[in-house]
Short mmCIF file of C-alpha atoms and ligand atoms in Angstrom, two decimals:
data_model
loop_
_atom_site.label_atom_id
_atom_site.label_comp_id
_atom_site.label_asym_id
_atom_site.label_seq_id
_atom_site.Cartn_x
_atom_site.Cartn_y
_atom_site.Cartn_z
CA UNK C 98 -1.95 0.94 -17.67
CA UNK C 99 -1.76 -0.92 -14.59
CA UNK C 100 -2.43 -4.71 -14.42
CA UNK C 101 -4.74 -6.49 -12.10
CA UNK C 102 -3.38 -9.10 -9.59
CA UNK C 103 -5.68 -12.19 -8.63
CA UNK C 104 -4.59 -13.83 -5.12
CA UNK C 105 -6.16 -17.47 -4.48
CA UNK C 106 -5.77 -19.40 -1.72
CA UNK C 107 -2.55 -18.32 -0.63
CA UNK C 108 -0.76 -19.95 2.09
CA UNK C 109 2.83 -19.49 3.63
CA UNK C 110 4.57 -21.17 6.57
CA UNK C 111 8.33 -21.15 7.71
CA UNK C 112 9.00 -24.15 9.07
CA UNK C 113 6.14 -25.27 11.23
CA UNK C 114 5.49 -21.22 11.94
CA UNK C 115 2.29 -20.73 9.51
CA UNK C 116 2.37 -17.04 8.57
CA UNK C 117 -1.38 -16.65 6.68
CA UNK C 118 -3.40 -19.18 5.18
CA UNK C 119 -5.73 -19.36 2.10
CA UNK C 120 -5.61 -15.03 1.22
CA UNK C 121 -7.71 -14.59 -1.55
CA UNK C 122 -8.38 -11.14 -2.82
CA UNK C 123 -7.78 -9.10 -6.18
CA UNK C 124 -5.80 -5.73 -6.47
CA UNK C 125 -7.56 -3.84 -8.92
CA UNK C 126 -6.24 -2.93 -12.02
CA UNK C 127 -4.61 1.05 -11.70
CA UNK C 128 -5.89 1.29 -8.28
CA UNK C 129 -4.08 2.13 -4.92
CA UNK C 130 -4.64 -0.55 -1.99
CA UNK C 131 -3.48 -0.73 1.40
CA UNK C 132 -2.74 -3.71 3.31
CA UNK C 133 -2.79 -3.62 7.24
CA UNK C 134 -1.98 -6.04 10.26
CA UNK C 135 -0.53 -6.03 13.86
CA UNK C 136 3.43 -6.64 13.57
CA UNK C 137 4.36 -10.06 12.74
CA UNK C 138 0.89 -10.74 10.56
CA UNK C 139 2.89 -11.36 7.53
CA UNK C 140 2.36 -8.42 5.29
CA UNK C 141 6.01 -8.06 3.85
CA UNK C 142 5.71 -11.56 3.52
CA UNK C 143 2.80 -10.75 1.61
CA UNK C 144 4.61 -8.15 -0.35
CA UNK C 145 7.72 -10.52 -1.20
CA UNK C 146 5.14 -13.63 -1.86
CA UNK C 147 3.96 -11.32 -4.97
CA UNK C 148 6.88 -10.29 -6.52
CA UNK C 149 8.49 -13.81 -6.17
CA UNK C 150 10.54 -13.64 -3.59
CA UNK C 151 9.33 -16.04 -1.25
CA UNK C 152 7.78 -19.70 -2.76
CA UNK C 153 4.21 -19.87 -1.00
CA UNK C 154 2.77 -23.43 -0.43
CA UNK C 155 -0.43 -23.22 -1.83
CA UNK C 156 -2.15 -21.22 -3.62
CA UNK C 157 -1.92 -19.18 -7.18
CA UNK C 158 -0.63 -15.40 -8.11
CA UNK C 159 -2.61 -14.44 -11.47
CA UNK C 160 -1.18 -11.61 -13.33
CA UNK C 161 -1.88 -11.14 -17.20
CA UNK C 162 -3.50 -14.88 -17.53
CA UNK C 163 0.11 -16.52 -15.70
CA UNK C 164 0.29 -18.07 -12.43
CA UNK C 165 3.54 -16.19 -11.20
CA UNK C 166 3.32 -19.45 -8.57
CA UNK C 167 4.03 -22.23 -11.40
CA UNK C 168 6.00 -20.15 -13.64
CA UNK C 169 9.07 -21.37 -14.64
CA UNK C 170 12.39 -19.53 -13.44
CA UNK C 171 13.13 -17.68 -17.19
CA UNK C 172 9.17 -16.82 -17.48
CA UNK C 173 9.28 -15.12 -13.34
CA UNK C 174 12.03 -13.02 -14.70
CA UNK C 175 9.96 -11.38 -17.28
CA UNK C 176 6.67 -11.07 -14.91
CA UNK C 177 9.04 -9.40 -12.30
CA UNK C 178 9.61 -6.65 -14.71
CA UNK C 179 6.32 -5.66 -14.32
CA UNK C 180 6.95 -4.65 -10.77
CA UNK C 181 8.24 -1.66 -8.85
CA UNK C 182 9.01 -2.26 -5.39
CA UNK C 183 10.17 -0.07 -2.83
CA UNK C 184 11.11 -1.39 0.53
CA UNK C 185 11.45 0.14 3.97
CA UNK C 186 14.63 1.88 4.07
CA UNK C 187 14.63 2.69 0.26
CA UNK C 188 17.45 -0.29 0.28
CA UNK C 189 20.19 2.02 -1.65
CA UNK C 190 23.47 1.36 -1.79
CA UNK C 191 25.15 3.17 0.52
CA UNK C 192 28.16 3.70 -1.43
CA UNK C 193 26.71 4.57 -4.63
CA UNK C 194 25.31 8.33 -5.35
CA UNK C 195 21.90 8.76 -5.53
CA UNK C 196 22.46 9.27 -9.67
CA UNK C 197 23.77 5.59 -9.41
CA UNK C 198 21.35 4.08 -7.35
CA UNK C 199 18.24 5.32 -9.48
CA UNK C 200 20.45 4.69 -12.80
CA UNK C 201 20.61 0.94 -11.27
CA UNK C 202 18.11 -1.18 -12.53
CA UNK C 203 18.24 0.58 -16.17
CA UNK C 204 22.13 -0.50 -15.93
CA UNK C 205 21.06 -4.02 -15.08
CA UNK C 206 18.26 -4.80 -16.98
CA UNK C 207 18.07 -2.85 -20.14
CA UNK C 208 20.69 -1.98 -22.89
CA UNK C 209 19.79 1.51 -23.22
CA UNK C 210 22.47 4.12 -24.06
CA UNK C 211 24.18 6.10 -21.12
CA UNK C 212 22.14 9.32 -22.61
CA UNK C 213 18.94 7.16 -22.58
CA UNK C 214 19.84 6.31 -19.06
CA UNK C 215 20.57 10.02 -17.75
CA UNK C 216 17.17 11.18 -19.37
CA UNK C 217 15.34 8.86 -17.67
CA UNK C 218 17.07 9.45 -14.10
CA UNK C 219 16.77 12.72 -14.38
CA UNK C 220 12.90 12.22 -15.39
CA UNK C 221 12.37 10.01 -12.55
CA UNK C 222 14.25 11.84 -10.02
CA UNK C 223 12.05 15.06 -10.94
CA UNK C 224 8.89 13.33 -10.45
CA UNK C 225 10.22 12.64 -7.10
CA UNK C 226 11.54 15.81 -6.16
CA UNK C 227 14.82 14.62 -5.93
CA UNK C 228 16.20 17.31 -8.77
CA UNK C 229 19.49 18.42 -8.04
CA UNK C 230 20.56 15.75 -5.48
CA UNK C 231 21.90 13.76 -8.19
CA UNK C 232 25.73 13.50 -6.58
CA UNK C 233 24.18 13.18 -2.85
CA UNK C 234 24.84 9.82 -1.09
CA UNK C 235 22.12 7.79 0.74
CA UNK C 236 24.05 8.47 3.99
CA UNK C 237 23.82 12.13 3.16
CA UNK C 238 20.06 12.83 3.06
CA UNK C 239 17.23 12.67 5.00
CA UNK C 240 14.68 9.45 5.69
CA UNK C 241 12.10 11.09 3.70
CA UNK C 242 14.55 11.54 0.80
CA UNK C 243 16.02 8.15 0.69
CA UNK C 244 12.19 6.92 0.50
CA UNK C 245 12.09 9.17 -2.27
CA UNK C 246 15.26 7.73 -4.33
CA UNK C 247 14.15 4.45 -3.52
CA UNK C 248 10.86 5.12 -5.10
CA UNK C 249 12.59 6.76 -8.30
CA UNK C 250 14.65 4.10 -8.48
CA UNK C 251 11.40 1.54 -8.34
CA UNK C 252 9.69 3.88 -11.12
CA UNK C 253 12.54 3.35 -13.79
CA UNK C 254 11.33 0.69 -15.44
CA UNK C 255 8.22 2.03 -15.81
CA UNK C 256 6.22 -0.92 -13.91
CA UNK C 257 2.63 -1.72 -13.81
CA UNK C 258 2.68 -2.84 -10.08
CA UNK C 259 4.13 -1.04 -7.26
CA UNK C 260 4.33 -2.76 -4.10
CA UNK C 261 5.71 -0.14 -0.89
CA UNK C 262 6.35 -1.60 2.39
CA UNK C 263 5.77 0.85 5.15
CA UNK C 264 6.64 4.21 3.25
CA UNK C 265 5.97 5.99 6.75
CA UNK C 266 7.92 4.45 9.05
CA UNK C 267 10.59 6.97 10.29
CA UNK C 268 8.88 9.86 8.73
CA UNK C 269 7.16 12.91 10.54
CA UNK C 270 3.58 13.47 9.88
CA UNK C 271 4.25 16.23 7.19
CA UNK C 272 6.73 14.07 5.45
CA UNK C 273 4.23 10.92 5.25
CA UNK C 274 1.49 13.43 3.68
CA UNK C 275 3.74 14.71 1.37
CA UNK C 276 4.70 10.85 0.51
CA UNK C 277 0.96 10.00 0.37
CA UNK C 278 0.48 12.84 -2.13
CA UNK C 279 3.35 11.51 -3.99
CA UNK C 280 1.47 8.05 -4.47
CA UNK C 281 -1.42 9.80 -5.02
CA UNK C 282 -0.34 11.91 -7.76
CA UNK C 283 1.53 9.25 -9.57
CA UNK C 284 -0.89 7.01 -9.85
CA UNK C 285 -2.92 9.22 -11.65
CA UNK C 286 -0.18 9.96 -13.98
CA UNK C 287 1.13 6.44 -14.37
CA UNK C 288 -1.87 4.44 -13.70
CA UNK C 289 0.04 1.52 -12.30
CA UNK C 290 -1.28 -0.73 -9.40
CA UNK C 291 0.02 0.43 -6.24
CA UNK C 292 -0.08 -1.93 -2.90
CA UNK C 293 0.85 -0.53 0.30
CA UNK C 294 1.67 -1.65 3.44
CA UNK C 295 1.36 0.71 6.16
CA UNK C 296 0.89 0.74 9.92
CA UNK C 297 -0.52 4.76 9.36
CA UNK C 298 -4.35 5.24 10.22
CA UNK C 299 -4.51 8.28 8.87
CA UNK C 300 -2.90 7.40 5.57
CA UNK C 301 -5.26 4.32 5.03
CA UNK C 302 -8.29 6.50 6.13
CA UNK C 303 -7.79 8.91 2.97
CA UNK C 304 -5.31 7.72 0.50
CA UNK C 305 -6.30 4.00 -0.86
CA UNK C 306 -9.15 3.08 -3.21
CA UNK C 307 -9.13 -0.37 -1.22
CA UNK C 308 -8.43 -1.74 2.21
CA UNK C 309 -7.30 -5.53 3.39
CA UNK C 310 -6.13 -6.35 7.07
CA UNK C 311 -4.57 -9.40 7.62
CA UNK C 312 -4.60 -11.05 11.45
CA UNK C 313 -4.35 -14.32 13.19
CA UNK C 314 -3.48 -16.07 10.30
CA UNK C 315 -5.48 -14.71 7.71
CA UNK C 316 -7.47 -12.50 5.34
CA UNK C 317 -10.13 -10.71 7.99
CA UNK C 318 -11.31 -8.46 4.78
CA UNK C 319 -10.53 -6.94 2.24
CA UNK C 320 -12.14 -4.47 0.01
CA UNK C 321 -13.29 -0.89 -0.57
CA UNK C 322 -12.10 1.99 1.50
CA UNK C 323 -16.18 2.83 2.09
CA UNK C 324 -16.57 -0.98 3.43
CA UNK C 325 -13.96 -1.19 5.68
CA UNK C 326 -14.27 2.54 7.47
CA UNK C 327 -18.00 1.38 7.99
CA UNK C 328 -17.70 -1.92 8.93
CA UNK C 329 -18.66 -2.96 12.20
CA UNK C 330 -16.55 -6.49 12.33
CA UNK C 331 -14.65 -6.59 15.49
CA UNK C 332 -11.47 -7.17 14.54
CA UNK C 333 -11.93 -4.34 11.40
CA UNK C 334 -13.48 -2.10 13.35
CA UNK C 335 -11.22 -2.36 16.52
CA UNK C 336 -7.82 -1.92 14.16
CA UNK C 337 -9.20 0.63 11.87
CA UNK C 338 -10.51 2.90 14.66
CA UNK C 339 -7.12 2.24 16.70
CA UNK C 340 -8.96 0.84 19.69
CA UNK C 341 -8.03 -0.92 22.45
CA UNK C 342 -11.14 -2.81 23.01
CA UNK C 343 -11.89 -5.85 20.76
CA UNK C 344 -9.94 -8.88 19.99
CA UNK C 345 -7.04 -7.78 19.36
CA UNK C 346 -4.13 -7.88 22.60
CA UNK C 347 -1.14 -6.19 22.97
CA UNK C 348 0.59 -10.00 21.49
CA UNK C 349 -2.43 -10.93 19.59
CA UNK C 350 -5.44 -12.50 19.95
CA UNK C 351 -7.25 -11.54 23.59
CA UNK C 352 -8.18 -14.72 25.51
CA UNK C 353 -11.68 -15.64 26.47
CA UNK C 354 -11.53 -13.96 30.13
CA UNK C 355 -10.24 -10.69 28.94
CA UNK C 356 -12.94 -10.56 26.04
CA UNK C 357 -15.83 -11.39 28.82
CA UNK C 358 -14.22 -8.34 30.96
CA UNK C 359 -14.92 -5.68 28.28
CA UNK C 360 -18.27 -7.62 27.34
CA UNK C 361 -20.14 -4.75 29.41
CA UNK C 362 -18.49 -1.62 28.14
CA UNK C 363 -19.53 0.16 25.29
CA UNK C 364 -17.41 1.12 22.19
CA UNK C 365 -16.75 4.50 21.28
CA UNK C 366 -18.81 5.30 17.83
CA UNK C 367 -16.92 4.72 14.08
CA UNK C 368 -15.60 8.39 13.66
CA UNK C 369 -16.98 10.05 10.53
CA UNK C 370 -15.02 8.63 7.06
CA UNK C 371 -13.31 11.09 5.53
CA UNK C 372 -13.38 12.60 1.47
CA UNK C 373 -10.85 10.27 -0.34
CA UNK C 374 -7.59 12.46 -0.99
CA UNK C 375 -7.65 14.42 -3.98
CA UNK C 376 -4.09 14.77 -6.72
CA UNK C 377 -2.38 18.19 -6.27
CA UNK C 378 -3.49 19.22 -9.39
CA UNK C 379 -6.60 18.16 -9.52
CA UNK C 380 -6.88 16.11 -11.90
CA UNK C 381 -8.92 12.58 -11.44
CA UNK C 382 -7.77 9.99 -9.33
CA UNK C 383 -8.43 6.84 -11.75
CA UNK C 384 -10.83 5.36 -9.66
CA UNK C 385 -12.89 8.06 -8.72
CA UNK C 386 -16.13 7.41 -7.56
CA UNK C 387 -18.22 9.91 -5.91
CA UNK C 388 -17.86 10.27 -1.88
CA UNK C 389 -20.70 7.97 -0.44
CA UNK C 390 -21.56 5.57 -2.98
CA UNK C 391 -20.19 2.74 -1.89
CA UNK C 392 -22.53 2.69 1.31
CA UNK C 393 -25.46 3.57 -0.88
CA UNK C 394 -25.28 0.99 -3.09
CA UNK C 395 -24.97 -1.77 0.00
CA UNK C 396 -27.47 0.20 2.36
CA UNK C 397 -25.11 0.71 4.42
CA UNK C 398 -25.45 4.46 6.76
CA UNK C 399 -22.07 5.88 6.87
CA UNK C 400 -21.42 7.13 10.60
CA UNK C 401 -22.79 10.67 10.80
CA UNK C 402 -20.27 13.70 9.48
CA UNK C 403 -18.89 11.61 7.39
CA UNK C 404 -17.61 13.03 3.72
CA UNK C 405 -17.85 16.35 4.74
CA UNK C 406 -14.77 18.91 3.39
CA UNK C 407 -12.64 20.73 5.73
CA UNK C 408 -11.98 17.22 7.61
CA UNK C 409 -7.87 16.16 6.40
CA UNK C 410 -8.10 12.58 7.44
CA UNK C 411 -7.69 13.30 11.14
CA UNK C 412 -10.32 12.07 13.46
CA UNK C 413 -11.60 15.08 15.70
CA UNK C 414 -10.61 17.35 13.24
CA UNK C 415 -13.19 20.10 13.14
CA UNK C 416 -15.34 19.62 9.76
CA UNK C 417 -17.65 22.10 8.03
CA UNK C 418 -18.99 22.54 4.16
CA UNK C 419 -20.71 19.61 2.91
CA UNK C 420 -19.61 18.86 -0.49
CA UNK C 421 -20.97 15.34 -1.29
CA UNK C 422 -23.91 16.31 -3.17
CA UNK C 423 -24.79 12.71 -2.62
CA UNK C 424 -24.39 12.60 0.90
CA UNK C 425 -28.17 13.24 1.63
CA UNK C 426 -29.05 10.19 -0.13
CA UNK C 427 -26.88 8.13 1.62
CA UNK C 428 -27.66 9.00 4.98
N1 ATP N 1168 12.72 -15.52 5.49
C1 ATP N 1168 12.08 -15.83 6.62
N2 ATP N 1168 12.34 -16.99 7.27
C2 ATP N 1168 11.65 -17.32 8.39
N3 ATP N 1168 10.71 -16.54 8.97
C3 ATP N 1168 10.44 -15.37 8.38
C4 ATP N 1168 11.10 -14.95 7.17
N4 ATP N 1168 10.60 -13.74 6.80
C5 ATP N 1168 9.67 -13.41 7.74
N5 ATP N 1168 9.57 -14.39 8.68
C6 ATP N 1168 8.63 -14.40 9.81
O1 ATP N 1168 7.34 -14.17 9.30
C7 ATP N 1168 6.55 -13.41 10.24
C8 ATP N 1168 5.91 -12.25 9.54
O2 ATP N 1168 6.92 -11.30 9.21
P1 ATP N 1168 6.63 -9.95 8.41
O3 ATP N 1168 7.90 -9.17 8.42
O4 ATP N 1168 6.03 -10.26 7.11
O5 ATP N 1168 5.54 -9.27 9.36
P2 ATP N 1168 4.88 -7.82 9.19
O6 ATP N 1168 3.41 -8.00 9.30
O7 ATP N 1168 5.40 -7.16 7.95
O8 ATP N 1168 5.43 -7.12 10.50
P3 ATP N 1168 5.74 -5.55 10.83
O9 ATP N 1168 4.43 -4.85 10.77
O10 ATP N 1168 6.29 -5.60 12.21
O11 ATP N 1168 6.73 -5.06 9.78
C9 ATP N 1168 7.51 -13.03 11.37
O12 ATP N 1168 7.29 -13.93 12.44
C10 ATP N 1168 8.87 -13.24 10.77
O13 ATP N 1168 9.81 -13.59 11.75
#
């Protein structure tokens, strides 16, 4: 049913390099949330920090009522199973079919029968859209497709948590919205916890139920899609909007004289936020919640045009029927 994951006080450094300090945020149980951050902010770190990967140095990981931080090495074995994780480049072995690679971690971790295992392949690589590619190596297929395996192989053992690092990267526009859909759809059949990390505007504009964006060192926000597309913090507001003035630099932060040279110019408004993405077959997302009500319920105006239909995600996109029947009260 999906699990809920309670970050405190997280901190991680290499060496003397500190990577973020004290993140503290939940990812809600069965929901989809996306974390963002300019390169090098430490969100596969992130990712890797949760399954158990990488040892933080403060800090606790709360799934189920255990501290995934203290837990013993026998006790982190059994957590683990809980997640699904599928990492840039689907991480397949090259020389194994894609039959093989999916059939992997049932091989590994279970005792199941060989039939058991093929039904469940075959299951998984269905969902995917991966039927019939069974004998195809990794080397064989397309970017999108090895994302795909990779995520049929992650869905195996049926997990509650599904952590995705940068499912876009390499993949067209078309391909990432069928991907997105993908994520979509499955969470409404599976219910698990999904965490992404993506560098895709667009994608985080429409898909997630939550937002976080880690930079310089920490935690800026985190929280729902409605808060962060109408939030007016700098750094938020610069990153989610894809601007170039603001506090972020092309390295990182901007210093003091570059930040007093924009101090007269005036930023462009926050672009309309778009409907929340829909499953292909229409049935609810699990965390539903009608188009607006997240601003109502803080006061907050959305920017004008915002949850109107006919808008995909794409700022400037022309946008016509209104179909928030909320949407007067909220502005
Ligand atoms: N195992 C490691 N040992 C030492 N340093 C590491 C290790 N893993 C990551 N780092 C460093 O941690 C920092 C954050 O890396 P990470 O890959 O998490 O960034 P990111 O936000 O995911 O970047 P991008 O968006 O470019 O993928 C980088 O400076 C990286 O070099």
């Amino acid at each position: 049913m999906g699990v809920a994951i309670e970050v405190t006080g997280l901190t991680k450094s290499f060496g003397s390099q500190k990577i973020w300090n004290d993140v503290t945020l939940t990812l809600p149980a069965g929901e989809i949330s996306v974390m963002l951050g300019p390169s090098g902010t430490g969100k596969s770190v992130f990712l890797k920090t949760l399954v158990g990967l990488l040892k933080p140095d403060a800090g606790s990981i709360v799934i189920n009522g255990d501290d995934l931080v203290t837990l013993k090495e026998h006790d982190l074995y059994e957590v683990r199973k809980l997640f699904g994780v599928l990492f840039q480049d689907g991480a397949l072995f090259g020389s194994m079919n894609l039959y093989d690679n999916v059939a992997f971690p049932l091989r590994e971790h279970t005792k199941k029968s060989e039939s058991e295992v093929r039904r469940i392949v075959l299951e998984k690589m269905d969902l995917v859209g991966l039927s019939g590619a069974e004998d195809k190596l990794p080397g064989e297929i397309s970017g999108g497709m090895r994302k795909r395996a990779g995520l049929a192989r992650a869905l195996v053992l049926d997990p509650e948590i599904l952590l995705i690092d940068e499912p876009d990267s390499g993949l067209d526009p078309v391909r990432t919205s069928y991907i997105n859909q993908l994520f979509i759809d499955l969470n409404a059949q599976i219910d698990a916890t999904f965490l992404i990390v993506t560098h895709d505007i667009n994608s985080t504009r429409t898909v997630p139920d939550n937002i976080g964006l880690l930079y310089h060192k920490h935690l800026a926000m985190f929280g729902p899609r409605e808060m962060l597309l109408s939030s007016e913090e700098p750094v938020v507001r610069q990153f989610l909007n894809a601007q170039t003035i603001g506090p972020i630099g092309m390295s990182e932060e901007k210093d003091a004289d570059e930040l007093a040279a924009e101090s007269g110019q005036e930023l462009p408004p926050l672009p309309p936020i778009p409907l929340q993405l829909g499953t292909s077959d229409g049935r609810p997302r699990r965390a539903a919640k009608p188009a607006g009500e997240w601003c109502r319920a803080h006061g907050v105006t959305p920017p004008p045009g915002s949850f109107l239909s006919g808008n995909a995600g794409v700022p400037g996109v022309s946008q016509s029927v209104e179909v928030s029947t909320a949407l007067g009260a909220a502005t």
